[in-house]
PDB file of C-alpha atoms in Angstrom:
ATOM      1  CA  UNK A   1     -19.341  20.187  -5.158  1.00  0.00           C
ATOM      2  CA  UNK A   2     -20.544  17.452  -2.829  1.00  0.00           C
ATOM      3  CA  UNK A   3     -21.514  13.944  -3.809  1.00  0.00           C
ATOM      4  CA  UNK A   4     -25.137  14.622  -2.818  1.00  0.00           C
ATOM      5  CA  UNK A   5     -25.592  16.839  -5.904  1.00  0.00           C
ATOM      6  CA  UNK A   6     -24.694  14.095  -8.361  1.00  0.00           C
ATOM      7  CA  UNK A   7     -27.064  12.214 -10.629  1.00  0.00           C
ATOM      8  CA  UNK A   8     -27.066   8.730 -12.132  1.00  0.00           C
ATOM      9  CA  UNK A   9     -27.656   9.772 -15.774  1.00  0.00           C
ATOM     10  CA  UNK A  10     -24.257  11.447 -16.142  1.00  0.00           C
ATOM     11  CA  UNK A  11     -25.783  14.890 -16.539  1.00  0.00           C
ATOM     12  CA  UNK A  12     -22.411  16.372 -15.687  1.00  0.00           C
ATOM     13  CA  UNK A  13     -19.098  15.992 -17.497  1.00  0.00           C
ATOM     14  CA  UNK A  14     -17.399  14.958 -14.261  1.00  0.00           C
ATOM     15  CA  UNK A  15     -18.102  14.206 -10.603  1.00  0.00           C
ATOM     16  CA  UNK A  16     -15.774  14.992  -7.723  1.00  0.00           C
ATOM     17  CA  UNK A  17     -15.594  14.161  -4.033  1.00  0.00           C
ATOM     18  CA  UNK A  18     -12.966  16.074  -2.069  1.00  0.00           C
ATOM     19  CA  UNK A  19     -10.688  14.373   0.457  1.00  0.00           C
ATOM     20  CA  UNK A  20     -12.052  16.395   3.369  1.00  0.00           C
ATOM     21  CA  UNK A  21     -15.645  15.482   2.471  1.00  0.00           C
ATOM     22  CA  UNK A  22     -14.735  11.801   2.391  1.00  0.00           C
ATOM     23  CA  UNK A  23     -12.863  11.927   5.705  1.00  0.00           C
ATOM     24  CA  UNK A  24     -15.776  13.732   7.370  1.00  0.00           C
ATOM     25  CA  UNK A  25     -18.018  10.720   6.645  1.00  0.00           C
ATOM     26  CA  UNK A  26     -15.593   8.147   8.048  1.00  0.00           C
ATOM     27  CA  UNK A  27     -16.878   6.333  11.134  1.00  0.00           C
ATOM     28  CA  UNK A  28     -14.246   4.142  12.772  1.00  0.00           C
ATOM     29  CA  UNK A  29     -15.145   0.825  14.364  1.00  0.00           C
ATOM     30  CA  UNK A  30     -13.565  -0.592  17.500  1.00  0.00           C
ATOM     31  CA  UNK A  31     -10.742  -2.063  15.393  1.00  0.00           C
ATOM     32  CA  UNK A  32      -9.635   1.301  14.011  1.00  0.00           C
ATOM     33  CA  UNK A  33     -11.151   0.789  10.558  1.00  0.00           C
ATOM     34  CA  UNK A  34     -13.555   2.940   8.541  1.00  0.00           C
ATOM     35  CA  UNK A  35     -14.991   2.488   5.034  1.00  0.00           C
ATOM     36  CA  UNK A  36     -16.781   5.217   3.057  1.00  0.00           C
ATOM     37  CA  UNK A  37     -18.537   4.675  -0.288  1.00  0.00           C
ATOM     38  CA  UNK A  38     -17.243   7.066  -2.956  1.00  0.00           C
ATOM     39  CA  UNK A  39     -19.687   8.978  -5.153  1.00  0.00           C
ATOM     40  CA  UNK A  40     -22.628   6.752  -4.192  1.00  0.00           C
ATOM     41  CA  UNK A  41     -25.310   6.402  -6.858  1.00  0.00           C
ATOM     42  CA  UNK A  42     -23.284   7.953  -9.661  1.00  0.00           C
ATOM     43  CA  UNK A  43     -22.120   4.872 -11.610  1.00  0.00           C
ATOM     44  CA  UNK A  44     -24.441   1.926 -12.218  1.00  0.00           C
ATOM     45  CA  UNK A  45     -22.138  -0.050 -14.514  1.00  0.00           C
ATOM     46  CA  UNK A  46     -20.878  -2.576 -11.978  1.00  0.00           C
ATOM     47  CA  UNK A  47     -18.112  -0.868  -9.990  1.00  0.00           C
ATOM     48  CA  UNK A  48     -18.485   0.385  -6.417  1.00  0.00           C
ATOM     49  CA  UNK A  49     -15.549   2.122  -4.760  1.00  0.00           C
ATOM     50  CA  UNK A  50     -14.831   2.781  -1.092  1.00  0.00           C
ATOM     51  CA  UNK A  51     -12.210   4.928   0.634  1.00  0.00           C
ATOM     52  CA  UNK A  52     -10.840   2.972   3.589  1.00  0.00           C
ATOM     53  CA  UNK A  53      -9.016   4.323   6.641  1.00  0.00           C
ATOM     54  CA  UNK A  54      -6.960   2.078   8.918  1.00  0.00           C
ATOM     55  CA  UNK A  55      -5.345   3.455  12.059  1.00  0.00           C
ATOM     56  CA  UNK A  56      -1.721   2.689  12.942  1.00  0.00           C
ATOM     57  CA  UNK A  57      -1.392  -0.652  14.722  1.00  0.00           C
ATOM     58  CA  UNK A  58      -4.710  -1.952  13.375  1.00  0.00           C
ATOM     59  CA  UNK A  59      -5.348  -4.979  11.160  1.00  0.00           C
ATOM     60  CA  UNK A  60      -8.294  -5.681   8.863  1.00  0.00           C
ATOM     61  CA  UNK A  61      -9.457  -8.554   6.665  1.00  0.00           C
ATOM     62  CA  UNK A  62     -11.525  -7.237   3.763  1.00  0.00           C
ATOM     63  CA  UNK A  63     -14.668  -8.731   2.270  1.00  0.00           C
ATOM     64  CA  UNK A  64     -14.152 -11.582  -0.190  1.00  0.00           C
ATOM     65  CA  UNK A  65     -16.401 -12.472  -3.123  1.00  0.00           C
ATOM     66  CA  UNK A  66     -16.799 -15.634  -5.181  1.00  0.00           C
ATOM     67  CA  UNK A  67     -18.423 -13.841  -8.133  1.00  0.00           C
ATOM     68  CA  UNK A  68     -16.909 -10.337  -8.001  1.00  0.00           C
ATOM     69  CA  UNK A  69     -13.441  -8.921  -8.470  1.00  0.00           C
ATOM     70  CA  UNK A  70     -11.630  -6.549  -6.131  1.00  0.00           C
ATOM     71  CA  UNK A  71      -8.877  -4.041  -6.903  1.00  0.00           C
ATOM     72  CA  UNK A  72      -7.156  -2.113  -4.086  1.00  0.00           C
ATOM     73  CA  UNK A  73      -5.069   1.077  -4.347  1.00  0.00           C
ATOM     74  CA  UNK A  74      -2.863   1.830  -1.349  1.00  0.00           C
ATOM     75  CA  UNK A  75      -2.446   5.584  -1.448  1.00  0.00           C
ATOM     76  CA  UNK A  76      -1.111   6.734   1.911  1.00  0.00           C
ATOM     77  CA  UNK A  77       0.725   5.276   4.905  1.00  0.00           C
ATOM     78  CA  UNK A  78       3.071   2.339   5.431  1.00  0.00           C
ATOM     79  CA  UNK A  79       2.012  -1.166   6.386  1.00  0.00           C
ATOM     80  CA  UNK A  80       1.938  -4.692   5.064  1.00  0.00           C
ATOM     81  CA  UNK A  81      -0.386  -7.130   3.359  1.00  0.00           C
ATOM     82  CA  UNK A  82      -0.202 -10.838   4.163  1.00  0.00           C
ATOM     83  CA  UNK A  83      -1.569 -13.491   1.804  1.00  0.00           C
ATOM     84  CA  UNK A  84      -0.685 -16.948   0.450  1.00  0.00           C
ATOM     85  CA  UNK A  85       2.486 -15.524  -1.107  1.00  0.00           C
ATOM     86  CA  UNK A  86       3.806 -14.187   2.194  1.00  0.00           C
ATOM     87  CA  UNK A  87       4.195 -10.665   3.571  1.00  0.00           C
ATOM     88  CA  UNK A  88       4.139  -7.730   1.131  1.00  0.00           C
ATOM     89  CA  UNK A  89       5.626  -4.531   2.542  1.00  0.00           C
ATOM     90  CA  UNK A  90       3.652  -1.425   1.634  1.00  0.00           C
ATOM     91  CA  UNK A  91       6.306   1.280   1.627  1.00  0.00           C
ATOM     92  CA  UNK A  92       4.925   3.408  -1.233  1.00  0.00           C
ATOM     93  CA  UNK A  93       1.838   3.572  -3.433  1.00  0.00           C
ATOM     94  CA  UNK A  94       0.863  -0.049  -4.093  1.00  0.00           C
ATOM     95  CA  UNK A  95      -1.789  -2.181  -5.772  1.00  0.00           C
ATOM     96  CA  UNK A  96      -3.467  -5.485  -4.985  1.00  0.00           C
ATOM     97  CA  UNK A  97      -5.897  -7.802  -6.775  1.00  0.00           C
ATOM     98  CA  UNK A  98      -6.944 -10.702  -4.519  1.00  0.00           C
ATOM     99  CA  UNK A  99      -7.880 -14.120  -5.864  1.00  0.00           C
ATOM    100  CA  UNK A 100     -11.638 -13.769  -5.422  1.00  0.00           C
ATOM    101  CA  UNK A 101     -12.658 -15.741  -2.296  1.00  0.00           C
ATOM    102  CA  UNK A 102     -10.013 -18.438  -2.790  1.00  0.00           C
ATOM    103  CA  UNK A 103      -7.092 -16.919  -0.863  1.00  0.00           C
ATOM    104  CA  UNK A 104      -7.634 -14.846   2.319  1.00  0.00           C
ATOM    105  CA  UNK A 105      -5.501 -11.818   3.083  1.00  0.00           C
ATOM    106  CA  UNK A 106      -5.170  -9.179   5.762  1.00  0.00           C
ATOM    107  CA  UNK A 107      -3.859  -5.622   5.889  1.00  0.00           C
ATOM    108  CA  UNK A 108      -1.853  -4.285   8.828  1.00  0.00           C
ATOM    109  CA  UNK A 109      -1.139  -0.578   9.285  1.00  0.00           C
ATOM    110  CA  UNK A 110       2.255   0.488  10.631  1.00  0.00           C
ATOM    111  CA  UNK A 111       1.119   4.096  10.115  1.00  0.00           C
ATOM    112  CA  UNK A 112      -2.325   5.553   9.541  1.00  0.00           C
ATOM    113  CA  UNK A 113      -3.262   4.220   6.117  1.00  0.00           C
ATOM    114  CA  UNK A 114      -5.696   5.216   3.398  1.00  0.00           C
ATOM    115  CA  UNK A 115      -6.634   2.949   0.504  1.00  0.00           C
ATOM    116  CA  UNK A 116      -9.384   2.569  -2.089  1.00  0.00           C
ATOM    117  CA  UNK A 117     -11.279  -0.724  -2.212  1.00  0.00           C
ATOM    118  CA  UNK A 118     -13.031  -1.276  -5.584  1.00  0.00           C
ATOM    119  CA  UNK A 119     -15.641  -4.015  -5.957  1.00  0.00           C
ATOM    120  CA  UNK A 120     -16.144  -5.092  -9.581  1.00  0.00           C
ATOM    121  CA  UNK A 121     -19.230  -7.007 -10.687  1.00  0.00           C
ATOM    122  CA  UNK A 122     -18.599  -9.552 -13.422  1.00  0.00           C
ATOM    123  CA  UNK A 123     -21.133 -10.100 -16.205  1.00  0.00           C
ATOM    124  CA  UNK A 124     -21.215 -13.157 -18.456  1.00  0.00           C
ATOM    125  CA  UNK A 125     -18.587 -11.695 -20.795  1.00  0.00           C
ATOM    126  CA  UNK A 126     -16.290 -10.870 -17.886  1.00  0.00           C
ATOM    127  CA  UNK A 127     -16.592 -14.370 -16.455  1.00  0.00           C
ATOM    128  CA  UNK A 128     -15.950 -16.044 -19.807  1.00  0.00           C
ATOM    129  CA  UNK A 129     -12.952 -13.812 -20.489  1.00  0.00           C
ATOM    130  CA  UNK A 130     -11.593 -14.429 -16.983  1.00  0.00           C
ATOM    131  CA  UNK A 131     -11.904 -18.187 -17.434  1.00  0.00           C
ATOM    132  CA  UNK A 132     -10.022 -18.018 -20.760  1.00  0.00           C
ATOM    133  CA  UNK A 133      -7.136 -15.850 -19.541  1.00  0.00           C
ATOM    134  CA  UNK A 134      -6.274 -13.628 -16.606  1.00  0.00           C
ATOM    135  CA  UNK A 135      -3.233 -12.457 -14.746  1.00  0.00           C
ATOM    136  CA  UNK A 136      -2.045 -14.767 -11.992  1.00  0.00           C
ATOM    137  CA  UNK A 137      -3.824 -13.926  -8.740  1.00  0.00           C
ATOM    138  CA  UNK A 138      -3.301 -12.731  -6.108  1.00  0.00           C
ATOM    139  CA  UNK A 139      -1.375  -9.865  -7.705  1.00  0.00           C
ATOM    140  CA  UNK A 140       0.609  -7.321  -5.651  1.00  0.00           C
ATOM    141  CA  UNK A 141       2.792  -4.561  -7.030  1.00  0.00           C
ATOM    142  CA  UNK A 142       4.564  -1.575  -5.561  1.00  0.00           C
ATOM    143  CA  UNK A 143       4.303   1.492  -7.771  1.00  0.00           C
ATOM    144  CA  UNK A 144       8.025   1.481  -8.529  1.00  0.00           C
ATOM    145  CA  UNK A 145       7.729  -2.117  -9.818  1.00  0.00           C
ATOM    146  CA  UNK A 146       5.155  -1.190 -12.460  1.00  0.00           C
ATOM    147  CA  UNK A 147       6.372  -0.754 -16.027  1.00  0.00           C
ATOM    148  CA  UNK A 148       6.660   2.756 -17.473  1.00  0.00           C
ATOM    149  CA  UNK A 149       4.929   3.650 -20.733  1.00  0.00           C
ATOM    150  CA  UNK A 150       4.947   6.568 -23.177  1.00  0.00           C
ATOM    151  CA  UNK A 151       1.747   8.175 -24.479  1.00  0.00           C
ATOM    152  CA  UNK A 152       1.428  11.088 -26.900  1.00  0.00           C
ATOM    153  CA  UNK A 153      -1.153  12.905 -24.766  1.00  0.00           C
ATOM    154  CA  UNK A 154       1.290  13.264 -21.862  1.00  0.00           C
ATOM    155  CA  UNK A 155       4.033  15.840 -21.390  1.00  0.00           C
ATOM    156  CA  UNK A 156       7.658  14.942 -22.225  1.00  0.00           C
ATOM    157  CA  UNK A 157       8.655  14.829 -18.551  1.00  0.00           C
ATOM    158  CA  UNK A 158       5.535  13.043 -17.300  1.00  0.00           C
ATOM    159  CA  UNK A 159       6.069   9.618 -15.742  1.00  0.00           C
ATOM    160  CA  UNK A 160       3.326   7.118 -16.538  1.00  0.00           C
ATOM    161  CA  UNK A 161       3.165   3.545 -15.261  1.00  0.00           C
ATOM    162  CA  UNK A 162       0.884   0.650 -16.196  1.00  0.00           C
ATOM    163  CA  UNK A 163      -0.538  -1.504 -13.392  1.00  0.00           C
ATOM    164  CA  UNK A 164      -3.217  -3.578 -15.158  1.00  0.00           C
ATOM    165  CA  UNK A 165      -3.026  -3.907 -18.941  1.00  0.00           C
ATOM    166  CA  UNK A 166      -6.101  -4.596 -21.101  1.00  0.00           C
ATOM    167  CA  UNK A 167      -7.536  -8.111 -20.622  1.00  0.00           C
ATOM    168  CA  UNK A 168      -5.390  -8.835 -17.564  1.00  0.00           C
ATOM    169  CA  UNK A 169      -8.481  -8.656 -15.390  1.00  0.00           C
ATOM    170  CA  UNK A 170     -11.713  -8.334 -17.363  1.00  0.00           C
ATOM    171  CA  UNK A 171     -12.603  -4.885 -18.721  1.00  0.00           C
ATOM    172  CA  UNK A 172     -10.394  -2.982 -16.289  1.00  0.00           C
ATOM    173  CA  UNK A 173      -7.311  -0.912 -17.105  1.00  0.00           C
ATOM    174  CA  UNK A 174      -5.230   0.738 -14.396  1.00  0.00           C
ATOM    175  CA  UNK A 175      -2.190   2.976 -14.265  1.00  0.00           C
ATOM    176  CA  UNK A 176      -0.649   6.158 -12.859  1.00  0.00           C
ATOM    177  CA  UNK A 177       0.469   9.559 -14.068  1.00  0.00           C
ATOM    178  CA  UNK A 178       2.958  11.820 -12.265  1.00  0.00           C
ATOM    179  CA  UNK A 179       4.656  15.081 -13.230  1.00  0.00           C
ATOM    180  CA  UNK A 180       5.582  18.577 -12.137  1.00  0.00           C
ATOM    181  CA  UNK A 181       4.324  21.441 -14.277  1.00  0.00           C
ATOM    182  CA  UNK A 182       2.660  19.312 -16.976  1.00  0.00           C
ATOM    183  CA  UNK A 183       0.505  16.163 -17.167  1.00  0.00           C
ATOM    184  CA  UNK A 184      -2.170  14.729 -19.486  1.00  0.00           C
ATOM    185  CA  UNK A 185      -4.146  16.471 -22.262  1.00  0.00           C
ATOM    186  CA  UNK A 186      -6.420  13.791 -23.690  1.00  0.00           C
ATOM    187  CA  UNK A 187      -9.283  13.542 -26.136  1.00  0.00           C
ATOM    188  CA  UNK A 188     -12.360  11.772 -24.819  1.00  0.00           C
ATOM    189  CA  UNK A 189     -12.616   7.999 -25.043  1.00  0.00           C
ATOM    190  CA  UNK A 190     -16.289   7.201 -25.804  1.00  0.00           C
ATOM    191  CA  UNK A 191     -16.260   3.583 -24.621  1.00  0.00           C
ATOM    192  CA  UNK A 192     -14.258   3.968 -21.396  1.00  0.00           C
ATOM    193  CA  UNK A 193     -15.274   5.449 -18.052  1.00  0.00           C
ATOM    194  CA  UNK A 194     -12.423   6.833 -15.913  1.00  0.00           C
ATOM    195  CA  UNK A 195     -11.896   7.377 -12.193  1.00  0.00           C
ATOM    196  CA  UNK A 196      -8.981   9.331 -10.684  1.00  0.00           C
ATOM    197  CA  UNK A 197      -7.488   9.001  -7.193  1.00  0.00           C
ATOM    198  CA  UNK A 198      -5.109  11.837  -6.311  1.00  0.00           C
ATOM    199  CA  UNK A 199      -1.835  11.084  -4.529  1.00  0.00           C
ATOM    200  CA  UNK A 200       1.349  12.610  -3.130  1.00  0.00           C
ATOM    201  CA  UNK A 201       1.481  16.416  -3.107  1.00  0.00           C
ATOM    202  CA  UNK A 202      -1.124  16.805  -5.828  1.00  0.00           C
ATOM    203  CA  UNK A 203      -2.186  20.350  -6.678  1.00  0.00           C
ATOM    204  CA  UNK A 204      -3.425  20.373 -10.263  1.00  0.00           C
ATOM    205  CA  UNK A 205      -6.268  21.389 -12.565  1.00  0.00           C
ATOM    206  CA  UNK A 206      -8.680  18.830 -13.986  1.00  0.00           C
ATOM    207  CA  UNK A 207     -10.625  20.254 -16.926  1.00  0.00           C
ATOM    208  CA  UNK A 208     -13.374  18.135 -18.506  1.00  0.00           C
ATOM    209  CA  UNK A 209     -15.839  18.746 -21.332  1.00  0.00           C
ATOM    210  CA  UNK A 210     -15.873  19.005 -25.112  1.00  0.00           C
ATOM    211  CA  UNK A 211     -13.243  21.321 -26.534  1.00  0.00           C
ATOM    212  CA  UNK A 212     -15.033  21.630 -29.881  1.00  0.00           C
ATOM    213  CA  UNK A 213     -17.988  23.136 -27.998  1.00  0.00           C
ATOM    214  CA  UNK A 214     -15.745  25.323 -25.830  1.00  0.00           C
ATOM    215  CA  UNK A 215     -17.438  24.049 -22.651  1.00  0.00           C
ATOM    216  CA  UNK A 216     -14.552  22.736 -20.559  1.00  0.00           C
ATOM    217  CA  UNK A 217     -15.132  22.973 -16.792  1.00  0.00           C
ATOM    218  CA  UNK A 218     -12.236  23.008 -14.333  1.00  0.00           C
ATOM    219  CA  UNK A 219     -11.806  21.824 -10.752  1.00  0.00           C
ATOM    220  CA  UNK A 220      -8.702  21.914  -8.563  1.00  0.00           C
ATOM    221  CA  UNK A 221      -7.508  18.503  -7.401  1.00  0.00           C
ATOM    222  CA  UNK A 222      -5.470  17.679  -4.277  1.00  0.00           C
ATOM    223  CA  UNK A 223      -4.175  14.515  -2.602  1.00  0.00           C
ATOM    224  CA  UNK A 224      -6.985  12.227  -1.467  1.00  0.00           C
ATOM    225  CA  UNK A 225      -9.583  13.600  -3.904  1.00  0.00           C
ATOM    226  CA  UNK A 226     -11.616  11.209  -6.040  1.00  0.00           C
ATOM    227  CA  UNK A 227     -13.238  11.950  -9.396  1.00  0.00           C
ATOM    228  CA  UNK A 228     -15.232  10.203 -12.099  1.00  0.00           C
ATOM    229  CA  UNK A 229     -15.272  11.150 -15.798  1.00  0.00           C
ATOM    230  CA  UNK A 230     -18.072   9.442 -17.768  1.00  0.00           C
ATOM    231  CA  UNK A 231     -17.070   8.004 -21.132  1.00  0.00           C
ATOM    232  CA  UNK A 232     -16.742  10.515 -23.957  1.00  0.00           C
ATOM    233  CA  UNK A 233     -15.554  13.812 -22.523  1.00  0.00           C
ATOM    234  CA  UNK A 234     -12.166  15.367 -23.249  1.00  0.00           C
ATOM    235  CA  UNK A 235     -10.055  15.689 -20.107  1.00  0.00           C
ATOM    236  CA  UNK A 236      -6.906  17.546 -19.112  1.00  0.00           C
ATOM    237  CA  UNK A 237      -5.107  16.838 -15.822  1.00  0.00           C
ATOM    238  CA  UNK A 238      -2.238  19.304 -15.655  1.00  0.00           C
ATOM    239  CA  UNK A 239      -0.317  21.145 -12.936  1.00  0.00           C
ATOM    240  CA  UNK A 240       1.160  24.639 -12.943  1.00  0.00           C
ATOM    241  CA  UNK A 241       4.955  25.125 -12.874  1.00  0.00           C
ATOM    242  CA  UNK A 242       6.376  23.821  -9.601  1.00  0.00           C
ATOM    243  CA  UNK A 243       3.158  21.963  -8.702  1.00  0.00           C
ATOM    244  CA  UNK A 244       2.603  18.188  -8.757  1.00  0.00           C
ATOM    245  CA  UNK A 245       0.072  16.175 -10.688  1.00  0.00           C
ATOM    246  CA  UNK A 246      -0.017  12.607  -9.378  1.00  0.00           C
ATOM    247  CA  UNK A 247      -2.999  10.322  -9.752  1.00  0.00           C
ATOM    248  CA  UNK A 248      -4.114   6.760 -10.271  1.00  0.00           C
ATOM    249  CA  UNK A 249      -6.380   6.420 -13.298  1.00  0.00           C
ATOM    250  CA  UNK A 250      -8.810   3.519 -13.272  1.00  0.00           C
ATOM    251  CA  UNK A 251     -10.822   2.705 -16.403  1.00  0.00           C
ATOM    252  CA  UNK A 252     -13.762   0.423 -17.199  1.00  0.00           C
ATOM    253  CA  UNK A 253     -14.745  -0.492 -20.747  1.00  0.00           C
ATOM    254  CA  UNK A 254     -18.468  -0.195 -21.460  1.00  0.00           C
ATOM    255  CA  UNK A 255     -18.233  -2.126 -24.746  1.00  0.00           C
ATOM    256  CA  UNK A 256     -17.106  -5.748 -24.451  1.00  0.00           C
ATOM    257  CA  UNK A 257     -16.681  -6.132 -28.227  1.00  0.00           C
ATOM    258  CA  UNK A 258     -14.333  -3.130 -28.356  1.00  0.00           C
ATOM    259  CA  UNK A 259     -12.315  -4.618 -25.526  1.00  0.00           C
ATOM    260  CA  UNK A 260     -12.178  -7.963 -27.318  1.00  0.00           C
ATOM    261  CA  UNK A 261     -10.580  -6.319 -30.371  1.00  0.00           C
ATOM    262  CA  UNK A 262      -7.724  -4.757 -28.384  1.00  0.00           C
TER     263      UNK A 262
END
């Protein structure tokens, strides 16, 4: 289904935009850069996401905000990011949280690159929590540097890594899941919205709905696809034998008090 069919009241259990649909909307500027809003109009809770394309040999400096956060997922292509801490080589899936508008940075593509640029509005709770405690910014991590974790809803051979833990950066939580022939089978979380960005050689089923009502709907996911699961629905992200499931999951708490108790 295309993004144009989606509604703001979460009438569906999930929303998907396929990689080819996103790429078809990319319009490159003279500097070899294109930015496409993902699932426009679907989520009104303070997060806007963009798929960015940067051609090999090109350099871009992204927008900076004094009152909003930014989280970047580097999903495809090699390059480097330069900031106050020096030059960070992007040789695999990587993550970056800039320090608001306080420290500039630029991204240079050695190969054609694709990355997701998430802009996060901060309400009064977010700002107060950020002022009390937050991870040191700017924050850059290669995927292989992120700590592994174990979760009972994931298969025994599924690799899961945590990128942003609860309270590190407001109401956001961020991690990855990767496996062959298994994945995640998870009950719905009623206070957390979830986005998924597919990576690698992904070829897996995402089924979303309410199992007690026997109304699960399934879509096939591939590398570059983007999906949004509104808070509440059960969701399975599992691959067939010999196929890969590999995705970044990105979550946003809707309930500040619940987040505070974590």
